[in-house]
Amino acid sequence: MKTVTKKKKRRCNHKLMTKEAVTLKFLRESRNLSMRRVGKLIGVSDSTISHLENGRADIRPELVMKLLNLYECTYEKYLAMCAGKIELPQSIRRECLEIIKRMDDDKLRTVKTILMTF
């Protein structure tokens, strides 16, 4: 007789990118910290940080608070970023790149001239 075992559904096989995860990743990257360094500083593995930022793990409130303390970010600011009240530079860049892709060459030359002044 053959025994059939059910495969357990694992969250790490499924990504669920949330605004919270994207915001945490932005906060870490904006402080030039590696996942390994952050993990060591708050007492978790770098894979825990990776899973958290890439939507493979549920976000635990106590872990978020440790990360926010490390990143010197208030919970209120974090919530505003997640809600889109404070726009992340990444989304601004993404929007600008999409606009640039649709521009004709003459407009691109003008934009390039403006950007060169910064």
Short mmCIF file of C-alpha atoms in Angstrom, two decimals:
data_model
loop_
_atom_site.label_atom_id
_atom_site.label_comp_id
_atom_site.label_asym_id
_atom_site.label_seq_id
_atom_site.Cartn_x
_atom_site.Cartn_y
_atom_site.Cartn_z
CA MET A 1 0.00 0.00 0.00
CA LYS A 2 1.37 3.37 -1.06
CA THR A 3 1.23 6.26 1.37
CA VAL A 4 0.38 9.65 -0.04
CA THR A 5 1.68 12.65 1.80
CA LYS A 6 0.31 16.10 1.32
CA LYS A 7 2.78 18.75 0.39
CA LYS A 8 2.65 21.60 2.84
CA LYS A 9 2.00 24.97 1.25
CA ARG A 10 4.87 27.20 2.14
CA ARG A 11 4.63 30.96 2.05
CA CYS A 12 8.22 31.24 0.85
CA ASN A 13 7.16 29.66 -2.47
CA HIS A 14 4.68 32.46 -3.03
CA LYS A 15 5.56 36.13 -3.26
CA LEU A 16 3.10 38.71 -2.05
CA MET A 17 4.73 42.09 -2.52
CA THR A 18 3.09 44.53 -0.18
CA LYS A 19 3.65 48.26 0.18
CA GLU A 20 5.01 47.51 3.64
CA ALA A 21 7.67 45.16 2.24
CA VAL A 22 8.67 47.63 -0.50
CA THR A 23 8.92 50.42 2.08
CA LEU A 24 11.12 48.36 4.40
CA LYS A 25 13.43 47.52 1.50
CA PHE A 26 13.61 51.20 0.51
CA LEU A 27 14.44 52.23 4.08
CA ARG A 28 17.25 49.67 4.30
CA GLU A 29 18.72 50.53 0.91
CA SER A 30 18.50 54.28 1.56
CA ARG A 31 20.77 53.75 4.56
CA ASN A 32 23.24 51.67 2.53
CA LEU A 33 22.79 48.63 4.76
CA SER A 34 23.05 45.05 3.54
CA MET A 35 20.52 42.42 4.53
CA ARG A 36 23.28 40.58 6.37
CA ARG A 37 24.23 43.68 8.38
CA VAL A 38 20.61 44.47 9.28
CA GLY A 39 20.01 40.87 10.33
CA LYS A 40 23.04 40.93 12.64
CA LEU A 41 22.04 44.27 14.14
CA ILE A 42 18.52 43.16 15.06
CA GLY A 43 19.28 39.50 15.80
CA VAL A 44 17.73 37.66 12.85
CA SER A 45 19.16 35.95 9.78
CA ASP A 46 19.73 37.73 6.50
CA SER A 47 17.31 35.29 4.88
CA THR A 48 14.61 36.52 7.28
CA ILE A 49 15.22 40.06 6.04
CA SER A 50 15.19 38.85 2.43
CA HIS A 51 11.94 36.95 2.88
CA LEU A 52 10.38 39.95 4.58
CA GLU A 53 11.41 42.44 1.88
CA ASN A 54 10.53 40.15 -1.02
CA GLY A 55 7.04 39.21 0.13
CA ARG A 56 7.87 35.66 1.11
CA ALA A 57 7.16 36.10 4.81
CA ASP A 58 4.42 37.72 6.82
CA ILE A 59 5.45 41.00 8.39
CA ARG A 60 5.55 40.70 12.17
CA PRO A 61 4.94 43.94 14.11
CA GLU A 62 7.79 43.37 16.58
CA LEU A 63 10.24 42.90 13.70
CA VAL A 64 8.97 46.04 11.95
CA MET A 65 9.53 48.06 15.12
CA LYS A 66 13.11 46.77 15.43
CA LEU A 67 13.76 47.69 11.80
CA LEU A 68 12.21 51.14 12.14
CA ASN A 69 14.32 51.83 15.24
CA LEU A 70 17.43 50.75 13.33
CA TYR A 71 16.48 52.90 10.32
CA GLU A 72 15.62 55.85 12.61
CA CYS A 73 12.17 56.08 11.11
CA THR A 74 9.00 56.72 13.07
CA TYR A 75 6.05 54.38 12.81
CA GLU A 76 3.88 57.28 11.65
CA LYS A 77 6.29 58.09 8.80
CA TYR A 78 6.44 54.40 7.86
CA LEU A 79 2.62 54.25 7.70
CA ALA A 80 2.55 57.42 5.57
CA MET A 81 5.08 55.88 3.18
CA CYS A 82 3.06 52.67 2.97
CA ALA A 83 -0.13 54.64 2.32
CA GLY A 84 1.54 56.64 -0.45
CA LYS A 85 1.26 59.93 1.42
CA ILE A 86 5.06 60.16 1.24
CA GLU A 87 6.22 59.11 -2.19
CA LEU A 88 9.26 56.86 -2.37
CA PRO A 89 11.98 58.04 -4.77
CA GLN A 90 11.87 54.63 -6.46
CA SER A 91 8.33 55.20 -7.65
CA ILE A 92 9.24 58.69 -8.88
CA ARG A 93 12.14 57.21 -10.88
CA ARG A 94 9.91 54.49 -12.29
CA GLU A 95 7.32 57.04 -13.40
CA CYS A 96 9.97 59.27 -14.97
CA LEU A 97 11.48 56.36 -16.87
CA GLU A 98 8.07 55.44 -18.24
CA ILE A 99 7.56 59.01 -19.44
CA ILE A 100 11.03 59.11 -21.01
CA LYS A 101 10.34 55.87 -22.90
CA ARG A 102 7.40 57.55 -24.64
CA MET A 103 9.23 60.75 -25.62
CA ASP A 104 10.42 61.54 -29.11
CA ASP A 105 14.08 62.43 -29.74
CA ASP A 106 13.60 66.22 -29.73
CA LYS A 107 11.97 66.17 -26.30
CA LEU A 108 14.64 63.80 -25.01
CA ARG A 109 17.36 66.25 -26.04
CA THR A 110 15.59 68.98 -24.07
CA VAL A 111 15.26 66.77 -21.02
CA LYS A 112 18.93 65.79 -21.27
CA THR A 113 19.95 69.47 -21.41
CA ILE A 114 17.89 70.19 -18.28
CA LEU A 115 19.31 67.18 -16.43
CA MET A 116 22.88 68.18 -17.27
CA THR A 117 22.40 71.41 -15.28
CA PHE A 118 22.04 69.49 -11.99
#
